[in-house]
Every structure is written in C-alpha cells, then in structure tokens.
Amino acid sequence: MLEALLLVAIAGLTAGVGVLGGLGGAVLLVPTLVLLGWPATQAAPLGLILVAGGSIAAGSRQLAERSVNHRLGVTIELAATSGAVAGALLSTELPEDALVVVLAGAALAAAFLGGRRRGLRNPPVPGYEAEDVGERVGSLAGAYPITGGVARYDARRLPLGLTLMALAGLVAGTTGTSGGFIKTPITSEIMQVPTKVAAATTTFTIGVTASAALIVFALRGRIDIQHSSAVIFGSLAGGWAGAAVQSSLSPVWLRRGLSVVLVVIAFVLVLST
Amino acid sequence: MSAEPGTVSIIRGRLQGPALQFVTVTAWILGGLGAFTDTKWARLAGLIAIVLVTTTPLIRVMWLMLRWLQEGDYAFLWRGAGLLAVAAVGGVVAFFWLGI
C-alpha cells in the first residue's frame, strides 16, 4: 500500500510537470524510481505508461481549447519516430553515456533559447474570433486563444525543424527516452510555434509513440499490473492538473517555467550517467 | 480536397474530447482499484486500465485519419498512416532485434 501511494504521488507530480511543459515526464519519473532502488528494466515501462496516461488526461482540455495542432504533430512525430527507430537499431554501437550528455546539453541549450526570449512572438490578431481558433486544412498553420484575443501561427523552418526532430529522435531512441523535452523546444524555438501549442502538440504525439512501445513491453510480459495501475492513477490525475495549469498560464510564464524544468532535466540526465 | 486549404479544420474535439474524458475517468477509477486492492477483480480492473491507456493514443490517430479523409486532406492522411507504420516498425525492431 505504501509503495502504491509513493508511486501515485511521484507519477502525479512528474506527469503534471510533463504535461505542463510538453515534456512527457518519463525523463523525470524513471531516474527518480532508479534512485529509489527500482531496477531500470521495471521503471522503463512505467515511464511509458506515465507518458501515455498524461497524454490522454490532457487531451480533452487541449482539444476543447484547440491548442493541439494534430497535423503538425503527425508531421514532426513521423520524423522523430523514424530517427528513434534508427537510434534503437544503433543503440548497441553508440556510447550511451556520451549521448545522454548530448541530450543534457540540448536541454540546457533549449532552456537558454526559451529563457532569453522576451515578450510575445504571436500577438492577438485584430478581427480574429473564437471560430478562427484551430488548425488549418492542408497546412501546418493555426490559431489559438490567448489573453486579449486569438493569435495566428505558422510552423517555420520546416526542413531544419524536421532534421533536428529526426536527430532528437535518434538520440532519444538510443538512450531510451521519449525525447519530449527536446521536441517541444524545437517546435517552439526553431519552428516558431507558440510554446502552448508546441507543448500540447508534443503531449499528443509522445502519447502515440509511448503507446506503440508499451505494446512491445506488454508482449514481452514486462508490464506489472499493480505498479502500472498506480502509475495510471497518478498520471491521469497529474496530467489533468498539468493541462489545467497550462491553460491558465500566460505564454511568457509557460516559457519561463519550461526553461527551469529543462535545466532540472539536464542535471537529472547527467546524474543518471 | 473537399475542404478549402487554409480554412479552419473540422477537428474541434466535439466527439473526441468527451471520449477522451470518458477514457480518463474510467481508466482512473480502474487504475485506483488495481493499485490499492489485491483481488482477482482488482487485477482485472488494472489490466483493463492498462489496455485503455495503451490503445487510446493509437485509436486517436486513426480517428484523426478518418477526419482528414472527410476533409480530403490526403497529405496528412498519409502522414498519419506513415506514423502508425513507423511506430509498428519500431515495435518489430524492439521486439525481435533488441529483445525489449
């Protein structure tokens, strides 16, 4: 009972932070469990359950706000997942510790890029109303609600963004992380999509890849029902709360919060090597 | 394309949103039962919660593909199919090559 309560609490907290920043949360949960003495082989599937749970719990609110851009999501995830599969194939050839340090460096760089940016890149557009909110047919553009109106956005630097997504996927696939903490900053800072849309979109996409990976773990019989149930209970509550906080935060505060969490993730990654 | 390029998509979450809310509440209750009670039925509840959490994100992509088909947005329909295909390849790689 005590172990289940602890798992619920940690899963709730990490899923909340994960959904809030569009990071997934496994990158925080798995090292925490390992530090508490759990074998990494048991912690890994729990991390995937956390990511999928957070994604589902955040989904209804993010859909209602239309902050998720599904077209953008499948486009970036196609590049990232292809990279991840290549990374998984190369995982025995590449030095894992060095790649984890690369990921930590990328997290720090993303924190710096997001943290140094001032003001609002996508201000409300005069004349745009509630019915203009949502993704656009045939493109990676959209509009989302913001304090004072509706802001328009369009994903830019697509070739660079998708190349970086594939690289992030490759490194993530090699190291066994979901890479959400890299995907959100790439979407936000390189492709210039608003942080709130980037976080909501990444939360949707990493749920898909976590789900596919979970099926593999299930087929291998590596899913513990009681522990997974505890993580589901915590992550659904945490994911729901994270989405609620995200919708109430201004884009500037969300970006600052994301930068702080990215610095924490960089340290956690370095400590885990 | 049946919907004009650049127009607001019909994906507004009017059906998918409540469906996700239902899955969230159901999986949360079943997960709680599976985590805090230790009976045969609690294990079954936990198992159903795991199945719900595992399959919902994939079903969500299929649902979106249906919407893109309705909108005639075939480029994104194929990207959705590609994502599911790559995820499946990843699963095969993980299962057979890496022995996860």
Coordinates of C-alpha atoms in Angstrom, one line a residue:
Chain A
M1 CA 0.0 0.0 0.0
L2 CA 2.8 2.4 0.9
E3 CA 4.6 1.6 -2.3
A4 CA 1.5 2.2 -4.4
L5 CA 0.9 5.6 -2.6
L6 CA 4.5 6.6 -3.3
L7 CA 4.2 5.6 -7.0
V8 CA 0.9 7.5 -7.3
A9 CA 2.5 10.6 -5.8
I10 CA 5.6 10.5 -8.0
A11 CA 3.6 9.7 -11.1
G12 CA 1.2 12.5 -10.4
L13 CA 3.9 15.1 -9.9
T14 CA 6.0 14.0 -12.9
A15 CA 3.0 13.7 -15.2
G16 CA 1.8 17.1 -14.1
V17 CA 5.1 18.8 -14.9
G18 CA 5.4 16.7 -18.1
V19 CA 2.1 17.8 -19.5
L20 CA 2.6 21.4 -18.3
G21 CA 5.8 21.7 -20.4
G22 CA 5.0 19.1 -23.1
L23 CA 7.9 17.0 -21.8
G24 CA 6.2 13.7 -21.3
G25 CA 7.6 13.2 -17.7
A26 CA 9.3 9.8 -18.1
V27 CA 12.6 11.6 -18.1
L28 CA 11.8 12.6 -14.5
L29 CA 10.0 9.5 -13.4
V30 CA 12.4 6.8 -14.5
P31 CA 15.6 8.3 -12.9
T32 CA 13.6 9.1 -9.7
L33 CA 12.5 5.4 -9.4
V34 CA 16.0 4.2 -10.2
L35 CA 17.4 6.5 -7.4
L36 CA 14.8 4.9 -5.1
G37 CA 16.2 1.5 -5.8
W38 CA 13.9 0.3 -8.6
P39 CA 15.6 -1.7 -11.4
A40 CA 15.7 0.3 -14.6
T41 CA 14.1 -2.6 -16.5
Q42 CA 10.9 -2.2 -14.3
A43 CA 11.0 1.6 -14.3
A44 CA 11.1 2.0 -18.1
P45 CA 7.6 0.6 -18.9
L46 CA 6.2 2.6 -16.0
G47 CA 7.7 5.7 -17.7
L48 CA 5.9 4.9 -20.9
I49 CA 2.6 4.4 -19.1
L50 CA 3.1 7.8 -17.5
V51 CA 3.6 9.4 -20.8
A52 CA 0.5 7.8 -22.4
G53 CA -1.6 8.5 -19.3
G54 CA -0.6 12.2 -19.2
S55 CA -1.3 12.5 -22.9
I56 CA -4.8 11.0 -22.6
A57 CA -5.7 13.1 -19.5
A58 CA -4.6 16.3 -21.1
G59 CA -6.3 15.5 -24.4
S60 CA -9.9 16.6 -23.7
R61 CA -8.9 20.0 -22.3
Q62 CA -6.4 20.7 -25.1
L63 CA -8.9 19.6 -27.7
A64 CA -11.6 21.9 -26.2
E65 CA -9.1 24.8 -26.4
R66 CA -7.9 23.6 -29.8
S67 CA -4.3 24.2 -28.7
V68 CA -3.2 20.9 -30.2
N69 CA -2.2 21.0 -33.9
H70 CA -2.6 17.4 -35.0
R71 CA -1.3 18.0 -38.5
L72 CA 1.9 19.5 -37.1
G73 CA 2.0 16.6 -34.5
V74 CA 2.0 13.8 -37.0
T75 CA 4.5 15.6 -39.2
I76 CA 7.1 16.1 -36.5
E77 CA 6.5 12.7 -34.9
L78 CA 7.0 11.0 -38.2
A79 CA 10.5 12.5 -38.4
A80 CA 11.2 11.9 -34.7
T81 CA 9.9 8.3 -34.7
S82 CA 11.9 7.4 -37.8
G83 CA 15.0 8.8 -36.0
A84 CA 14.1 6.9 -32.9
V85 CA 13.9 3.6 -34.8
A86 CA 17.3 4.2 -36.4
G87 CA 18.6 5.1 -32.9
A88 CA 17.2 1.9 -31.4
L89 CA 19.0 -0.1 -34.1
L90 CA 22.3 1.8 -33.5
S91 CA 21.9 1.7 -29.7
T92 CA 24.5 -1.1 -29.3
E93 CA 27.0 0.7 -31.5
L94 CA 26.9 4.2 -29.9
P95 CA 28.2 5.2 -26.5
E96 CA 25.1 5.7 -24.3
D97 CA 26.7 7.9 -21.7
A98 CA 28.0 10.3 -24.2
L99 CA 24.6 10.6 -25.9
V100 CA 23.0 11.3 -22.5
V101 CA 25.4 14.1 -22.1
V102 CA 24.4 15.4 -25.6
L103 CA 20.8 15.3 -24.5
A104 CA 21.6 17.2 -21.3
G105 CA 23.4 19.8 -23.4
A106 CA 20.5 20.0 -25.8
A107 CA 18.1 20.5 -22.8
L108 CA 20.4 23.3 -21.5
A109 CA 20.6 25.0 -24.9
A110 CA 16.8 24.8 -25.2
A111 CA 16.4 26.3 -21.7
F112 CA 18.7 29.2 -22.7
L113 CA 16.9 29.8 -26.0
G114 CA 13.4 29.9 -24.4
G115 CA 14.6 31.8 -21.3
R116 CA 16.3 34.6 -23.2
R117 CA 13.4 35.4 -25.4
R118 CA 11.3 38.4 -24.3
G119 CA 7.7 39.3 -25.0
L120 CA 5.2 37.7 -27.2
R121 CA 6.1 36.4 -30.7
N122 CA 2.5 35.8 -31.8
P123 CA 0.3 38.6 -30.5
P124 CA -3.6 38.6 -30.9
V125 CA -4.7 39.3 -34.5
P126 CA -7.4 42.1 -34.7
G127 CA -10.6 40.7 -36.2
Y128 CA -9.8 37.1 -35.3
E129 CA -12.5 35.5 -33.2
A130 CA -13.3 32.2 -31.4
E131 CA -14.4 30.5 -34.7
D132 CA -11.0 31.2 -36.2
V133 CA -9.3 29.0 -33.5
G134 CA -7.9 25.7 -34.6
E135 CA -5.6 24.1 -37.1
R136 CA -5.8 24.9 -40.8
V137 CA -6.6 22.4 -43.6
G138 CA -3.7 21.4 -45.8
S139 CA -1.0 23.3 -43.8
L140 CA 0.9 23.4 -40.5
A141 CA -0.7 26.7 -39.5
G142 CA -3.4 27.5 -37.0
A143 CA -4.7 30.0 -34.4
Y144 CA -5.1 29.6 -30.7
P145 CA -6.8 31.6 -27.9
I146 CA -4.6 33.9 -25.9
T147 CA -5.3 36.7 -23.4
G148 CA -6.9 39.5 -25.3
G149 CA -7.9 37.6 -28.4
V150 CA -6.8 35.0 -30.9
A151 CA -3.2 34.6 -32.1
R152 CA -2.2 33.1 -35.5
Y153 CA 0.9 31.0 -36.1
D154 CA 2.6 29.1 -38.9
A155 CA 5.3 26.5 -38.5
R156 CA 8.5 27.9 -40.0
R157 CA 12.0 26.5 -40.9
L158 CA 10.4 23.1 -41.7
P159 CA 13.5 21.3 -43.2
L160 CA 15.7 22.4 -40.2
G161 CA 13.0 21.6 -37.7
L162 CA 12.3 18.1 -39.1
T163 CA 16.0 17.3 -39.3
L164 CA 16.5 18.3 -35.7
M165 CA 13.4 16.2 -34.8
A166 CA 14.9 13.2 -36.5
L167 CA 18.2 13.8 -34.7
A168 CA 16.4 14.2 -31.4
G169 CA 14.5 11.0 -32.1
L170 CA 17.8 9.2 -32.9
V171 CA 19.5 10.2 -29.7
A172 CA 16.3 9.6 -27.7
G173 CA 15.9 6.1 -29.3
T174 CA 19.5 5.3 -28.5
T175 CA 19.1 6.4 -24.8
G176 CA 15.6 5.1 -24.3
T177 CA 13.9 8.4 -23.5
S178 CA 10.8 9.8 -25.2
G179 CA 12.6 13.0 -26.1
G180 CA 9.6 15.2 -25.5
F181 CA 11.8 17.6 -23.6
I182 CA 13.7 18.2 -26.8
K183 CA 10.7 18.1 -29.2
T184 CA 8.8 20.9 -27.5
P185 CA 11.7 23.4 -27.6
I186 CA 12.5 22.5 -31.2
T187 CA 8.8 23.1 -32.2
S188 CA 8.7 26.3 -30.1
E189 CA 12.1 27.9 -30.7
I190 CA 13.2 26.6 -34.1
M191 CA 9.8 26.2 -35.9
Q192 CA 8.4 29.3 -34.1
V193 CA 5.2 27.7 -33.0
P194 CA 3.8 29.2 -29.7
T195 CA 5.0 27.4 -26.7
K196 CA 1.5 26.4 -25.5
V197 CA 0.7 24.9 -28.9
A198 CA 4.1 23.2 -29.1
A199 CA 3.6 21.7 -25.6
A200 CA 0.1 20.5 -26.3
T201 CA 1.1 19.1 -29.7
T202 CA 4.1 17.2 -28.2
T203 CA 2.0 15.8 -25.4
F204 CA -0.3 14.3 -28.0
T205 CA 2.5 12.9 -30.2
I206 CA 4.6 11.3 -27.5
G207 CA 1.5 9.5 -26.3
V208 CA 1.3 7.8 -29.6
T209 CA 5.0 6.6 -29.5
A210 CA 4.7 5.6 -25.9
S211 CA 1.6 3.6 -26.7
A212 CA 3.4 1.7 -29.5
A213 CA 6.4 0.9 -27.3
L214 CA 4.0 -0.2 -24.5
I215 CA 2.6 -2.9 -26.7
V216 CA 6.1 -4.3 -27.1
F217 CA 6.6 -4.4 -23.4
A218 CA 3.2 -6.0 -22.9
L219 CA 4.0 -8.7 -25.5
R220 CA 7.3 -9.4 -23.6
G221 CA 5.3 -9.7 -20.3
R222 CA 7.1 -6.8 -18.7
I223 CA 4.1 -4.9 -17.5
D224 CA 3.4 -5.3 -13.8
I225 CA -0.3 -4.7 -13.3
Q226 CA -0.3 -3.3 -9.8
H227 CA 2.6 -0.9 -10.3
S228 CA 1.2 0.2 -13.7
S229 CA -2.2 0.7 -12.1
A230 CA -0.7 3.0 -9.6
V231 CA 1.1 5.0 -12.3
I232 CA -2.1 5.2 -14.3
F233 CA -4.0 6.5 -11.2
G234 CA -1.3 9.2 -10.6
S235 CA -0.5 10.1 -14.1
L236 CA -4.2 10.7 -15.2
A237 CA -4.7 13.0 -12.2
G238 CA -1.4 14.7 -12.7
G239 CA -1.9 15.1 -16.5
W240 CA -5.3 16.6 -16.0
A241 CA -4.0 19.0 -13.4
G242 CA -1.0 19.9 -15.6
A243 CA -3.3 20.7 -18.6
A244 CA -5.5 22.9 -16.3
V245 CA -2.4 24.9 -15.1
Q246 CA -1.1 25.1 -18.6
S247 CA -4.3 26.7 -19.9
S248 CA -4.3 29.3 -17.1
L249 CA -0.6 30.3 -17.6
S250 CA 0.4 33.1 -20.0
P251 CA 2.8 32.1 -22.8
V252 CA 5.6 34.1 -21.3
W253 CA 5.3 32.3 -17.9
L254 CA 4.9 28.9 -19.5
R255 CA 8.1 29.5 -21.5
R256 CA 10.0 30.6 -18.3
G257 CA 8.7 27.5 -16.4
L258 CA 9.7 25.3 -19.2
S259 CA 13.2 26.7 -19.2
V260 CA 13.5 26.0 -15.4
V261 CA 12.3 22.4 -15.8
L262 CA 14.7 21.9 -18.8
V263 CA 17.7 22.9 -16.5
V264 CA 16.4 20.4 -13.9
I265 CA 16.2 17.7 -16.6
A266 CA 19.7 18.4 -17.8
F267 CA 21.0 17.8 -14.2
V268 CA 18.9 14.7 -13.8
L269 CA 20.3 13.3 -17.0
V270 CA 23.9 14.0 -16.1
L271 CA 23.4 12.5 -12.6
S272 CA 21.9 9.3 -14.2
T273 CA 25.1 8.6 -16.2
Chain B
M1 CA -9.7 18.5 -51.3
S2 CA -13.3 18.7 -50.0
A3 CA -12.4 21.4 -47.5
E4 CA -10.7 24.6 -48.8
P5 CA -6.9 24.7 -48.0
G6 CA -6.3 27.3 -45.2
T7 CA -9.8 27.0 -43.8
V8 CA -10.3 26.0 -40.1
S9 CA -10.3 22.2 -39.8
I10 CA -13.4 20.4 -38.7
I11 CA -11.3 18.8 -35.9
R12 CA -12.8 20.6 -32.9
G13 CA -12.8 17.8 -30.4
R14 CA -16.6 17.8 -30.0
L15 CA -16.7 14.0 -30.0
Q16 CA -13.1 13.1 -29.3
G17 CA -12.9 15.4 -26.3
P18 CA -15.7 13.8 -24.4
A19 CA -14.5 10.4 -25.5
L20 CA -11.0 11.1 -24.0
Q21 CA -12.7 12.4 -20.8
F22 CA -14.6 9.2 -20.5
V23 CA -11.5 7.1 -21.0
T24 CA -9.6 9.3 -18.5
V25 CA -12.3 8.8 -15.7
T26 CA -12.8 5.1 -16.4
A27 CA -9.1 4.3 -16.5
W28 CA -8.5 6.4 -13.4
I29 CA -11.2 4.5 -11.4
L30 CA -10.0 1.1 -12.7
G31 CA -6.3 2.1 -12.1
G32 CA -7.2 3.1 -8.5
L33 CA -8.9 -0.3 -7.9
G34 CA -5.9 -2.1 -9.4
A35 CA -3.4 -0.1 -7.4
F36 CA -5.0 -0.2 -3.9
T37 CA -6.8 -3.5 -3.7
D38 CA -5.4 -7.0 -4.2
T39 CA -8.1 -9.3 -5.5
K40 CA -8.7 -11.1 -8.8
W41 CA -11.2 -8.4 -9.8
A42 CA -8.8 -5.7 -8.9
R43 CA -6.2 -7.2 -11.2
L44 CA -8.7 -7.4 -14.0
A45 CA -9.6 -3.7 -13.3
G46 CA -5.9 -2.8 -13.5
L47 CA -5.5 -4.8 -16.7
I48 CA -8.4 -3.0 -18.4
A49 CA -6.9 0.3 -17.3
I50 CA -3.6 -0.6 -18.9
V51 CA -5.3 -1.7 -22.1
L52 CA -7.2 1.6 -22.2
V53 CA -4.1 3.7 -21.7
T54 CA -2.1 1.7 -24.2
T55 CA -4.6 1.7 -27.1
T56 CA -6.2 5.1 -26.8
P57 CA -3.4 7.2 -28.3
L58 CA -3.3 4.9 -31.4
I59 CA -7.0 5.0 -31.8
R60 CA -6.8 8.8 -31.6
V61 CA -4.5 8.8 -34.6
M62 CA -6.9 6.5 -36.5
W63 CA -9.8 8.8 -35.6
L64 CA -7.8 11.8 -36.9
M65 CA -7.1 10.0 -40.2
L66 CA -10.8 9.5 -40.6
R67 CA -11.3 13.2 -40.1
W68 CA -8.6 14.0 -42.7
L69 CA -10.3 11.6 -45.1
Q70 CA -13.6 13.5 -44.6
E71 CA -11.8 16.8 -45.2
G72 CA -10.0 15.4 -48.3
D73 CA -6.7 16.3 -46.7
Y74 CA -4.8 13.3 -48.1
A75 CA -1.3 14.5 -47.4
F76 CA -2.0 14.4 -43.7
L77 CA -4.0 11.2 -44.0
W78 CA -0.8 9.5 -45.4
R79 CA 1.4 11.1 -42.8
G80 CA -0.9 9.7 -40.1
A81 CA -0.7 6.3 -41.8
G82 CA 3.1 6.7 -42.0
L83 CA 3.4 7.5 -38.3
L84 CA 1.5 4.3 -37.4
A85 CA 3.6 2.3 -39.8
V86 CA 6.9 3.7 -38.4
A87 CA 5.6 3.0 -34.9
A88 CA 4.8 -0.6 -35.9
V89 CA 8.3 -1.0 -37.5
G90 CA 9.8 0.4 -34.2
G91 CA 7.7 -2.2 -32.3
V92 CA 9.0 -5.0 -34.5
V93 CA 12.6 -3.8 -34.2
A94 CA 12.3 -3.5 -30.4
F95 CA 10.7 -6.9 -30.1
F96 CA 12.8 -9.0 -32.4
W97 CA 16.2 -7.2 -32.7
L98 CA 16.6 -5.6 -29.3
G99 CA 14.6 -8.2 -27.2
I100 CA 13.0 -5.5 -25.1

